[in-house]
mmCIF file of C-alpha atoms and ligand atoms in Angstrom:
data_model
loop_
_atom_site.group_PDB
_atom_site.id
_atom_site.type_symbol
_atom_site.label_atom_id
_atom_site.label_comp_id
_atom_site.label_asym_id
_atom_site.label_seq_id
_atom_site.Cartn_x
_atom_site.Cartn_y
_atom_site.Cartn_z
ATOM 1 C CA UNK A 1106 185.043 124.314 76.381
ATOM 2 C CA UNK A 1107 183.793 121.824 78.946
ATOM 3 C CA UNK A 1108 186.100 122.033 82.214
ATOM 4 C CA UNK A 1109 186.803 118.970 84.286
ATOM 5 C CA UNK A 1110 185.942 119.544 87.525
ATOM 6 C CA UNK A 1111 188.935 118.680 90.578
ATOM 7 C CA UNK A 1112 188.509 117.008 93.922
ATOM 8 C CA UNK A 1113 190.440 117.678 97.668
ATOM 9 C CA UNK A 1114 191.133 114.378 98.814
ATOM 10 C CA UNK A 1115 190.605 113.613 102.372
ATOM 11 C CA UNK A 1116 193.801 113.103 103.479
ATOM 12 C CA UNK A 1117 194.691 109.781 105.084
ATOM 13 C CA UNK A 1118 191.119 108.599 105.580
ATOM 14 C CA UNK A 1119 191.469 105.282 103.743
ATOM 15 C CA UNK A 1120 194.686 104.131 105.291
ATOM 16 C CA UNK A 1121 195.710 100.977 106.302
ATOM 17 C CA UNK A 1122 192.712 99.662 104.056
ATOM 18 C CA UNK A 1123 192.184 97.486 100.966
ATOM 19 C CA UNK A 1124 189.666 98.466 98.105
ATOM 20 C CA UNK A 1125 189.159 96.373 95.315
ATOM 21 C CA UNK A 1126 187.367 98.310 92.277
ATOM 22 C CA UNK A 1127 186.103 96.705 89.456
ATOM 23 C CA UNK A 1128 186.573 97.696 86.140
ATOM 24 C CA UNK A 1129 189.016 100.298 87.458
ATOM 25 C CA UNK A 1130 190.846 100.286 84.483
ATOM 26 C CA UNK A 1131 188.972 103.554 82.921
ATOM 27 C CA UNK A 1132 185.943 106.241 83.431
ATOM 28 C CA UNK A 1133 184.157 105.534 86.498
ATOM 29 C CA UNK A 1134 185.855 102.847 88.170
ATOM 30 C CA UNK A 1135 189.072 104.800 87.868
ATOM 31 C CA UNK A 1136 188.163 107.926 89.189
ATOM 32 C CA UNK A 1137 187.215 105.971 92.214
ATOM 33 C CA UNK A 1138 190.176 104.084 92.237
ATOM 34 C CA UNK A 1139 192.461 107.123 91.917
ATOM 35 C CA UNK A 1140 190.778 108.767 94.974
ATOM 36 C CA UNK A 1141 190.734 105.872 96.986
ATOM 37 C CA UNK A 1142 194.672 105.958 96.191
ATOM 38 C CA UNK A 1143 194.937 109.718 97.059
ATOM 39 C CA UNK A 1144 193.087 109.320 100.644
ATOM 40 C CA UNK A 1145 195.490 106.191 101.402
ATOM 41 C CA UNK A 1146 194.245 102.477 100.749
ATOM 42 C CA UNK A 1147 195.530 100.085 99.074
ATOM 43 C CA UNK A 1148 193.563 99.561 95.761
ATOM 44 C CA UNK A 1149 193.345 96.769 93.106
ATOM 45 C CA UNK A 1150 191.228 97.449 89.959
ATOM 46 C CA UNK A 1151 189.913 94.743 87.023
ATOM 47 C CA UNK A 1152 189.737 95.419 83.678
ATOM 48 C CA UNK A 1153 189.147 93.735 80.711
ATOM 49 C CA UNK A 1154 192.818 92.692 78.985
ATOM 50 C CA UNK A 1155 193.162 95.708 76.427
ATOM 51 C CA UNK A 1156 191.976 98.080 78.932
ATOM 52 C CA UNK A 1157 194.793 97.140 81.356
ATOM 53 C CA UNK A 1158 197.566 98.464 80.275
ATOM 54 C CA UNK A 1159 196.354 102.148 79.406
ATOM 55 C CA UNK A 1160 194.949 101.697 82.826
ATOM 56 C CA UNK A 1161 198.626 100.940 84.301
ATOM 57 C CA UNK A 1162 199.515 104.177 82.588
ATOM 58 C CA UNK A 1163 197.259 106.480 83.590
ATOM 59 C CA UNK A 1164 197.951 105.780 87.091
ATOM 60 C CA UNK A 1165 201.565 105.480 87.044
ATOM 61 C CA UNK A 1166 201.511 109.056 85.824
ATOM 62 C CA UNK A 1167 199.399 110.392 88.649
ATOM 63 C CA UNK A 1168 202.617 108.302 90.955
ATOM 64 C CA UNK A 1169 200.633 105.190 91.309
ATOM 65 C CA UNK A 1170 200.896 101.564 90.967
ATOM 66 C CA UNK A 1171 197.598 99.606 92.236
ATOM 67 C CA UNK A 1172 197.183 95.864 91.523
ATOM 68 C CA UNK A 1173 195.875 95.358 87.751
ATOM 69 C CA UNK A 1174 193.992 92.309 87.342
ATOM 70 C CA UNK A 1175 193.215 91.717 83.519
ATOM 71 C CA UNK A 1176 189.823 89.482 82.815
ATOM 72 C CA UNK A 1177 186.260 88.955 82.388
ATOM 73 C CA UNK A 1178 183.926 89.550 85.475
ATOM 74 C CA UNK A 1179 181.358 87.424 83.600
ATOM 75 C CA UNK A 1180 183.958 84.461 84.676
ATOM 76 C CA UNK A 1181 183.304 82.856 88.096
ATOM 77 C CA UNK A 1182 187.133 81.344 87.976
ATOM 78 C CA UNK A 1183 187.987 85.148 87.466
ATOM 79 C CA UNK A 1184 185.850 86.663 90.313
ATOM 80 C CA UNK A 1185 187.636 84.223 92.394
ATOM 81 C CA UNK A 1186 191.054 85.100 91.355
ATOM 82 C CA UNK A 1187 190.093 88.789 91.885
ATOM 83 C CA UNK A 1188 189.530 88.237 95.492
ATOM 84 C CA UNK A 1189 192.754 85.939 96.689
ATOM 85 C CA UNK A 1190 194.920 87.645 94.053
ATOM 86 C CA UNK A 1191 194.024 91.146 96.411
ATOM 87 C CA UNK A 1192 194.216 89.358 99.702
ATOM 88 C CA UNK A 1193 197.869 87.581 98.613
ATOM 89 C CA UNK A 1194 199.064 90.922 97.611
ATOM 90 C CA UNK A 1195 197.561 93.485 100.493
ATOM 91 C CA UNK A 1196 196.400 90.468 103.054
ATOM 92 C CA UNK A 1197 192.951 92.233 103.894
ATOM 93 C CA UNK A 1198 189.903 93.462 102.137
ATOM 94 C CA UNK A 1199 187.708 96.368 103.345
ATOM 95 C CA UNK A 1200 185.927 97.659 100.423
ATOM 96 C CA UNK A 1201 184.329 96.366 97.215
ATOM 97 C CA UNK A 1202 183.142 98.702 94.623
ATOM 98 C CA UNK A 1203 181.510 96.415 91.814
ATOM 99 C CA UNK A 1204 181.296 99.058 88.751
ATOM 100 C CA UNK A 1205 182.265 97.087 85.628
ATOM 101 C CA UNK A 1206 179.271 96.347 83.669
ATOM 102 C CA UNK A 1207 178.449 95.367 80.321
ATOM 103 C CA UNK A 1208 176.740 97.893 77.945
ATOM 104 C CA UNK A 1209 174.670 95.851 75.765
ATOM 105 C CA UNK A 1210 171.718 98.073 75.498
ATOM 106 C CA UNK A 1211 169.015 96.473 73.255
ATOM 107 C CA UNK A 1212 165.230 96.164 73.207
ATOM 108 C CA UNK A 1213 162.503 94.523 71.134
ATOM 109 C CA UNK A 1214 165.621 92.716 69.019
ATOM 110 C CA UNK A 1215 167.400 91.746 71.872
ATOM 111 C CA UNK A 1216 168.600 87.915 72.282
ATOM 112 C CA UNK A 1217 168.791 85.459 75.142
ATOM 113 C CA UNK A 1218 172.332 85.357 74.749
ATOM 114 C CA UNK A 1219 172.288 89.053 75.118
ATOM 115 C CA UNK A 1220 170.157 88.832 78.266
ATOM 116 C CA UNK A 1221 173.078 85.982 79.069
ATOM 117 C CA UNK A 1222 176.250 87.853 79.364
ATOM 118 C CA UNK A 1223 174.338 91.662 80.350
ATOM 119 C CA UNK A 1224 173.304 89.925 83.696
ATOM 120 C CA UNK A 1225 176.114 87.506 83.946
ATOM 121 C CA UNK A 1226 178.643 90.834 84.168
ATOM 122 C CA UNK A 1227 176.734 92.767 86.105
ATOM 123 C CA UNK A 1228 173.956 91.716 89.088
ATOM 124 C CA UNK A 1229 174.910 87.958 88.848
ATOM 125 C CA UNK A 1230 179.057 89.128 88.890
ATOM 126 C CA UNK A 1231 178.083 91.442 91.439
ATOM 127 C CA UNK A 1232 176.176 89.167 93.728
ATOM 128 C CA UNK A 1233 179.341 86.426 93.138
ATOM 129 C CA UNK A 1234 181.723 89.454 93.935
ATOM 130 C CA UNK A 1235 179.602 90.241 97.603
ATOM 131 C CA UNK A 1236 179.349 86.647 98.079
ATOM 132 C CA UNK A 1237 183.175 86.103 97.959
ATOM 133 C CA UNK A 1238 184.545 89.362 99.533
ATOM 134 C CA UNK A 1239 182.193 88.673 102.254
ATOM 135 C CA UNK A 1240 184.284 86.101 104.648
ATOM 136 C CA UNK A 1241 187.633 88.348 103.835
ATOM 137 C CA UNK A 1242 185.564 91.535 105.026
ATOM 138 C CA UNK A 1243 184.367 89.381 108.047
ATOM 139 C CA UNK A 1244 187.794 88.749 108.990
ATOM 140 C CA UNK A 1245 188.264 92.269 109.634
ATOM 141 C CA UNK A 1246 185.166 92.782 111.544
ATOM 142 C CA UNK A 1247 183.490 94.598 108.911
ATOM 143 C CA UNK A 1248 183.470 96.121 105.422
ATOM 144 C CA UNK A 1249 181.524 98.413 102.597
ATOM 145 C CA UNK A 1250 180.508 97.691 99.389
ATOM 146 C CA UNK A 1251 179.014 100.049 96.788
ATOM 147 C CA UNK A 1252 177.571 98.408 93.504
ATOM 148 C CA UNK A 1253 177.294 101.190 90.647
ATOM 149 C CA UNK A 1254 174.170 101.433 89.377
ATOM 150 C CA UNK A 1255 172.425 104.136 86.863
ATOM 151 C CA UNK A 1256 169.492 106.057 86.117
ATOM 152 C CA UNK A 1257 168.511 102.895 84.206
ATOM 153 C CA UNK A 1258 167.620 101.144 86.964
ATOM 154 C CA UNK A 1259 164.975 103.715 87.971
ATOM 155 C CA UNK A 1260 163.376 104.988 84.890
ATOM 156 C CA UNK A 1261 162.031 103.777 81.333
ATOM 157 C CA UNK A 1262 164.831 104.542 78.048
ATOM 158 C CA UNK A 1263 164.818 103.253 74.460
ATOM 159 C CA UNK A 1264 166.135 100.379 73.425
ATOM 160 C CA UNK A 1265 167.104 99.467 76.628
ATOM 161 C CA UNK A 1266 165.562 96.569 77.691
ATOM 162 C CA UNK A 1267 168.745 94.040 78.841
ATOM 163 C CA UNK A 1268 170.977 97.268 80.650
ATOM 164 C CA UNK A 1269 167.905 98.761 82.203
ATOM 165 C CA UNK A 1270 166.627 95.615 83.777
ATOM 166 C CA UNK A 1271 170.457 94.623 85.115
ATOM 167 C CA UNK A 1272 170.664 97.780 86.555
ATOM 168 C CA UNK A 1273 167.357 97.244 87.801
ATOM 169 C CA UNK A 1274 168.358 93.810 89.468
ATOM 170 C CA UNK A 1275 171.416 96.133 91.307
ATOM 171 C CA UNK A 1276 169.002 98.101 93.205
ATOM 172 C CA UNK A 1277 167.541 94.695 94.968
ATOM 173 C CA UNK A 1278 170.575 93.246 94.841
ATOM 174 C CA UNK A 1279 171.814 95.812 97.085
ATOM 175 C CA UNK A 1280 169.231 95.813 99.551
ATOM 176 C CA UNK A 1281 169.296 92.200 99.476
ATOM 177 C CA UNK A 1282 172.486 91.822 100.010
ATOM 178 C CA UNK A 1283 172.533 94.563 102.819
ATOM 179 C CA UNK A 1284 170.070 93.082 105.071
ATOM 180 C CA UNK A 1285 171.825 89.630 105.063
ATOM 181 C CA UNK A 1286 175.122 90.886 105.546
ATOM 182 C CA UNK A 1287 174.142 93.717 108.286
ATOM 183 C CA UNK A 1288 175.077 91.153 111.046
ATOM 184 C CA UNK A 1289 178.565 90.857 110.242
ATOM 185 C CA UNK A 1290 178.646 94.603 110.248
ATOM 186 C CA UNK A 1291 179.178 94.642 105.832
ATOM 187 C CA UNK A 1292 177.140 97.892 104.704
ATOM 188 C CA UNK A 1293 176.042 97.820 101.145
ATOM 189 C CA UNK A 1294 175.126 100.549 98.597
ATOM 190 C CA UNK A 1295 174.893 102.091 95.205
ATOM 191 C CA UNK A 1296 175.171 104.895 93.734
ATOM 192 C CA UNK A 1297 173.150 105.762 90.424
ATOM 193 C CA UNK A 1298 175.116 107.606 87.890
ATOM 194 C CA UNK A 1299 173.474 110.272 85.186
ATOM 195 C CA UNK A 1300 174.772 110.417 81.964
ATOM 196 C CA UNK A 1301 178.425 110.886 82.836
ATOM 197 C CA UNK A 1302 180.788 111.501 79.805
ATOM 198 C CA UNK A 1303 182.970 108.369 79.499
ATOM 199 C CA UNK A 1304 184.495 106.461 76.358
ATOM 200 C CA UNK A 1305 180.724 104.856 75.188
ATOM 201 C CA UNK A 1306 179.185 107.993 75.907
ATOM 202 C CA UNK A 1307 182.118 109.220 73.425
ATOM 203 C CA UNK A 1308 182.163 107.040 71.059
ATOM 204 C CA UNK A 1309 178.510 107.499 70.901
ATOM 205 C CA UNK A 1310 179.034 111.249 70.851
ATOM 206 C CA UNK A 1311 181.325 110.711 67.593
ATOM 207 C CA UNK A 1312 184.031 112.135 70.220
ATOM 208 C CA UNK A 1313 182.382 115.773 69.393
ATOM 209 C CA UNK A 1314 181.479 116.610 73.736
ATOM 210 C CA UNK A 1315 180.824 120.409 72.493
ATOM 211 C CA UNK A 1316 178.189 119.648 70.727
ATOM 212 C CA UNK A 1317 176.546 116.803 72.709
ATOM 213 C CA UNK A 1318 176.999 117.818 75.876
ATOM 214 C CA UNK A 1319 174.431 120.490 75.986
ATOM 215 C CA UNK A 1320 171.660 118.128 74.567
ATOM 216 C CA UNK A 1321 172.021 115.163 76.652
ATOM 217 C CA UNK A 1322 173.124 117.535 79.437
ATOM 218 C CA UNK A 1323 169.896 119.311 79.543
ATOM 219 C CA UNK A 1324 168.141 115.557 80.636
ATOM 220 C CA UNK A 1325 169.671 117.218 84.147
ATOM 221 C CA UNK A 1326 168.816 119.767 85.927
ATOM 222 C CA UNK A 1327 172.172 120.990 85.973
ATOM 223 C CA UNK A 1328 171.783 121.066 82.536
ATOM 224 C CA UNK A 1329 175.138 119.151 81.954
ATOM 225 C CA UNK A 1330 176.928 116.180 81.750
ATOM 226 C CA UNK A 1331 178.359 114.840 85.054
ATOM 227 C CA UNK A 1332 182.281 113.987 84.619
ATOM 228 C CA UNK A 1333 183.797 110.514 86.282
ATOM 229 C CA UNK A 1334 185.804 112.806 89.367
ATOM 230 C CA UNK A 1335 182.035 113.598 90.029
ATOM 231 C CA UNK A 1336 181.339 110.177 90.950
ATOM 232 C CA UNK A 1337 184.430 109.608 93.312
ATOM 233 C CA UNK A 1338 183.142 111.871 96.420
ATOM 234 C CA UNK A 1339 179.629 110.501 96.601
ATOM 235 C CA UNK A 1340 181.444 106.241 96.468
ATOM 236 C CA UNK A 1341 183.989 106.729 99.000
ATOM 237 C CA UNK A 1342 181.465 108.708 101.359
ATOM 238 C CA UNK A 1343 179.316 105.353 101.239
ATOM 239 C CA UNK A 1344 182.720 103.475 101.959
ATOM 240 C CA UNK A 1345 183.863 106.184 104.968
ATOM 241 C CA UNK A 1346 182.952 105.696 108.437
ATOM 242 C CA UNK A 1347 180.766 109.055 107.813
ATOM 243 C CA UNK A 1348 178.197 107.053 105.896
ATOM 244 C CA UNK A 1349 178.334 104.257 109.530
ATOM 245 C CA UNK A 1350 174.367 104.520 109.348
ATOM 246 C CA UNK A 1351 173.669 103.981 105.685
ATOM 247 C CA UNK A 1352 172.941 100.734 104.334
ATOM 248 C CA UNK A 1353 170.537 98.967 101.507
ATOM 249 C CA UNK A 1354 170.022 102.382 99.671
ATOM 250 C CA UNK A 1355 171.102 104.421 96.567
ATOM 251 C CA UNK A 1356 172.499 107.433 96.085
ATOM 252 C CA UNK A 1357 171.812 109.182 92.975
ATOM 253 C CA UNK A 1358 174.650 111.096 91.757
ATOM 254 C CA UNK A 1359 172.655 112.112 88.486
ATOM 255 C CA UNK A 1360 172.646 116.084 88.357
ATOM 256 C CA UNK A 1361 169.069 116.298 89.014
ATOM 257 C CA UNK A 1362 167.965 113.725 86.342
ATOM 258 C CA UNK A 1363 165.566 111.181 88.263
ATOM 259 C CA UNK A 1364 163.472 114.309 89.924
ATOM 260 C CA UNK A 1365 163.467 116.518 86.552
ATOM 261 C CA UNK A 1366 159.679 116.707 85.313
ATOM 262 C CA UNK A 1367 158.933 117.260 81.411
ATOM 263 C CA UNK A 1368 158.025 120.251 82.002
ATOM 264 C CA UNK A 1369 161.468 121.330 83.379
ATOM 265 C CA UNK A 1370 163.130 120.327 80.275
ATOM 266 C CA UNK A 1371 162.371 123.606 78.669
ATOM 267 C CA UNK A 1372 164.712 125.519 81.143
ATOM 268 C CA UNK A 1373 167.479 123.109 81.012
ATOM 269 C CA UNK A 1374 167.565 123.163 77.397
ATOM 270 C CA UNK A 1375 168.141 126.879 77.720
ATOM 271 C CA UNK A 1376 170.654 126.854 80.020
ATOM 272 C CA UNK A 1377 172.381 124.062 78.527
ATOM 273 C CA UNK A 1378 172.195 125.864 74.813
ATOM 274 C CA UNK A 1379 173.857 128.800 76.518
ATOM 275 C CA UNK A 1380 176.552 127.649 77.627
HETATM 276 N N1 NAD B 1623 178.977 106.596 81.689
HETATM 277 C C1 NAD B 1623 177.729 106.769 82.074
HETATM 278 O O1 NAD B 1623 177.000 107.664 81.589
HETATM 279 C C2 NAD B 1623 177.144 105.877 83.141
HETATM 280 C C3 NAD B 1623 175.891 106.226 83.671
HETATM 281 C C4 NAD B 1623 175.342 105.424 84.663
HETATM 282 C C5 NAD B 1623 176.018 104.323 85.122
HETATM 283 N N2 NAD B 1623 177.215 103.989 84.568
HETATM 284 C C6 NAD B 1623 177.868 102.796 85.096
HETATM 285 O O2 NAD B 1623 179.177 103.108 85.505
HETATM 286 C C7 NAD B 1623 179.991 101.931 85.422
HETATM 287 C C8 NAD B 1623 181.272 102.264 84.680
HETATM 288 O O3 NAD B 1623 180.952 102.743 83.395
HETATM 289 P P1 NAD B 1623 181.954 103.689 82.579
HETATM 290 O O4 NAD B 1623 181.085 104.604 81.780
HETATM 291 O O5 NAD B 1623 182.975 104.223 83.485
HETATM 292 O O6 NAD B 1623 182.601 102.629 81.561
HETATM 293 P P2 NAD B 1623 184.054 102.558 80.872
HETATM 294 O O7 NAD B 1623 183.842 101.855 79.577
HETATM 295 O O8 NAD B 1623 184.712 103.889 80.857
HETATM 296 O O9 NAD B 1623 184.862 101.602 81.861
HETATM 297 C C9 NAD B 1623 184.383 100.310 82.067
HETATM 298 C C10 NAD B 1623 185.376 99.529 82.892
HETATM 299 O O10 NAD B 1623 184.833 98.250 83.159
HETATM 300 C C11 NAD B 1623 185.671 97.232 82.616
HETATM 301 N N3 NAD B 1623 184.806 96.173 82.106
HETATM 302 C C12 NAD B 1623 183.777 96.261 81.253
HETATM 303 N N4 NAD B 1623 183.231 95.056 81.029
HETATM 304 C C13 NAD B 1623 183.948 94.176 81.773
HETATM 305 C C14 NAD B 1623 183.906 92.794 81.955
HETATM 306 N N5 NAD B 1623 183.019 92.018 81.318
HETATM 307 N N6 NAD B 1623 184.823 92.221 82.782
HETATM 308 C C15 NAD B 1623 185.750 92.970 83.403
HETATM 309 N N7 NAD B 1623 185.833 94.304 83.292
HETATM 310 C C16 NAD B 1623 184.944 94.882 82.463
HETATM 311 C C17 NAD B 1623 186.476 97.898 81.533
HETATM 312 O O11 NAD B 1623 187.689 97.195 81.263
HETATM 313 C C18 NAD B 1623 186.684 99.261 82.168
HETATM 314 O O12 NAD B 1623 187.719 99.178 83.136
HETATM 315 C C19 NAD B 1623 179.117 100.866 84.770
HETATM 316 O O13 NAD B 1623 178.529 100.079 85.785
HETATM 317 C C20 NAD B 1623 178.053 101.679 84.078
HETATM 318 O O14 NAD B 1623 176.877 100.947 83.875
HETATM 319 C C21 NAD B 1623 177.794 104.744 83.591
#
């Protein structure tokens, strides 16, 4: 039985502060969004329209009620909305955390159009999303931004040639965007994600996370899956005041997966079989 891991929030450390957290809905982007909550900011989340109301549930029954904005982030008229629809309701912005993405993950078949909408969602929506939280950040003397990148970014997968080069296109993005925007005192980061059991990695999983845990859990050297929760700590360090010096970098938060050698695959798979 795989058990979720739980997080102490730091208490208070967010307050008086405005996150906005795309695709906040579910999986990642809500276990940020939740903590953000618990340490005291003011959050609005995006998701795309059927995800939002499940997403309205699951907070209201951990006692909260963020701003849900329902769209597509491969909109520009949406990215705008996103911004003054969080400034109307909170009237500031401190942090962005651009984590909705699509998943098309294809290769030698894959289509312009594919190509299209993987990098209109993610780098291009990102880079629109820095570009228009910017001036409300400014206002405030400063901000953080974390883009959510992956494992993709950094190494070679099947069948993966439109999300691994998006991903790829985060990590410049992100230093990109952190040298210009270092003047007006905006840090900007990413984190890199393993394989972290969320609804596609279920669905591809046929829902059975007994079984598939331990074989795409020994890619790590943890020799497991990494759950969303796991993600929160390592996002909202990059956002805190702790992380003042860090800019233009990535964190992995990957278990071990980007510094595992072939070689070290034999002792995950143990461990992971074990289990
Ligand atoms: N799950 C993993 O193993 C893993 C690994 C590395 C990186 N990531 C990255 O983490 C991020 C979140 O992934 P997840 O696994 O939590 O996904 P998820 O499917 O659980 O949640 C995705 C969220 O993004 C929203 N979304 C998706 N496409 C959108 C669009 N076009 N417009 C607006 N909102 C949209 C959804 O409504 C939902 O709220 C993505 O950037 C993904 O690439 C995931």
């Amino acid at each position: 039985m795989v058990k979720t891991p739980t997080r102490t929030p730091v208490a208070g450390r967010f307050k008086g502060k405005v996150a906005l957290v795309t695709g906040g809905t579910n999986g990642i982007g809500y276990a940020i969004a939740l903590e953000l909550l618990r340490e005291g900011a003011n959050v609005a989340v995006s998701g795309l329209p059927h995800d939002a109301e499940g997403g309205r549930a699951a907070f209201a029954k951990e006692g909260y009620s963020p701003l849900i904005i329902a769209g597509d982030m491969a909109e520009e008229a949406f990215c705008k909305k996103l911004i003054d629809d969080t400034v109307a309701k909170y009237g500031r912005l401190d942090y962005l955390v651009n984590n909705a993405f699509s998943f098309i993950a294809k290769g030698l078949d894959a289509t312009r159009a594919d190509f299209h909408y993987s990098f209109n969602v993610g780098p291009f929506g990102f880079a629109l999303m820095i570009q228009l939280a910017a001036p409300a950040m400014r206002k405030n003397g400063g901000g953080a931004i974390v883009n959510v990148s992956s494992i993709s970014s950094w190494v070679a997968q099947p069948n993966r040639w439109t999300y691994n080069t998006a991903k790829g296109a985060v990590t410049q993005l992100t230093r990109c965007a952190a040298l210009d925007l270092a003047p007006d005192n905006i840090r900007v980061n990413s984190i890199s994600p393993g394989w972290i059991w969320t609804r596609e990695v279920d669905k591809a999983a046929g829902g059975d996370r007994e079984k598939f845990d331990p074989i795409w859990g020994q890619y790590h050297m943890l020799a497991r899956m990494g759950h969303p929760i796991e993600m929160a700590g390592p996002a909202l360090f990059l956002l805190s005041d702790d992380a003042s010096f860090v800019t233009g970098t990535d964190l992995p938060v990957d278990g071990g997966y980007n510094g595992i050698g072939p070689e070290g695959l034999g002792q995950t798979s143990k461990i992971a079989g074990s289990r």
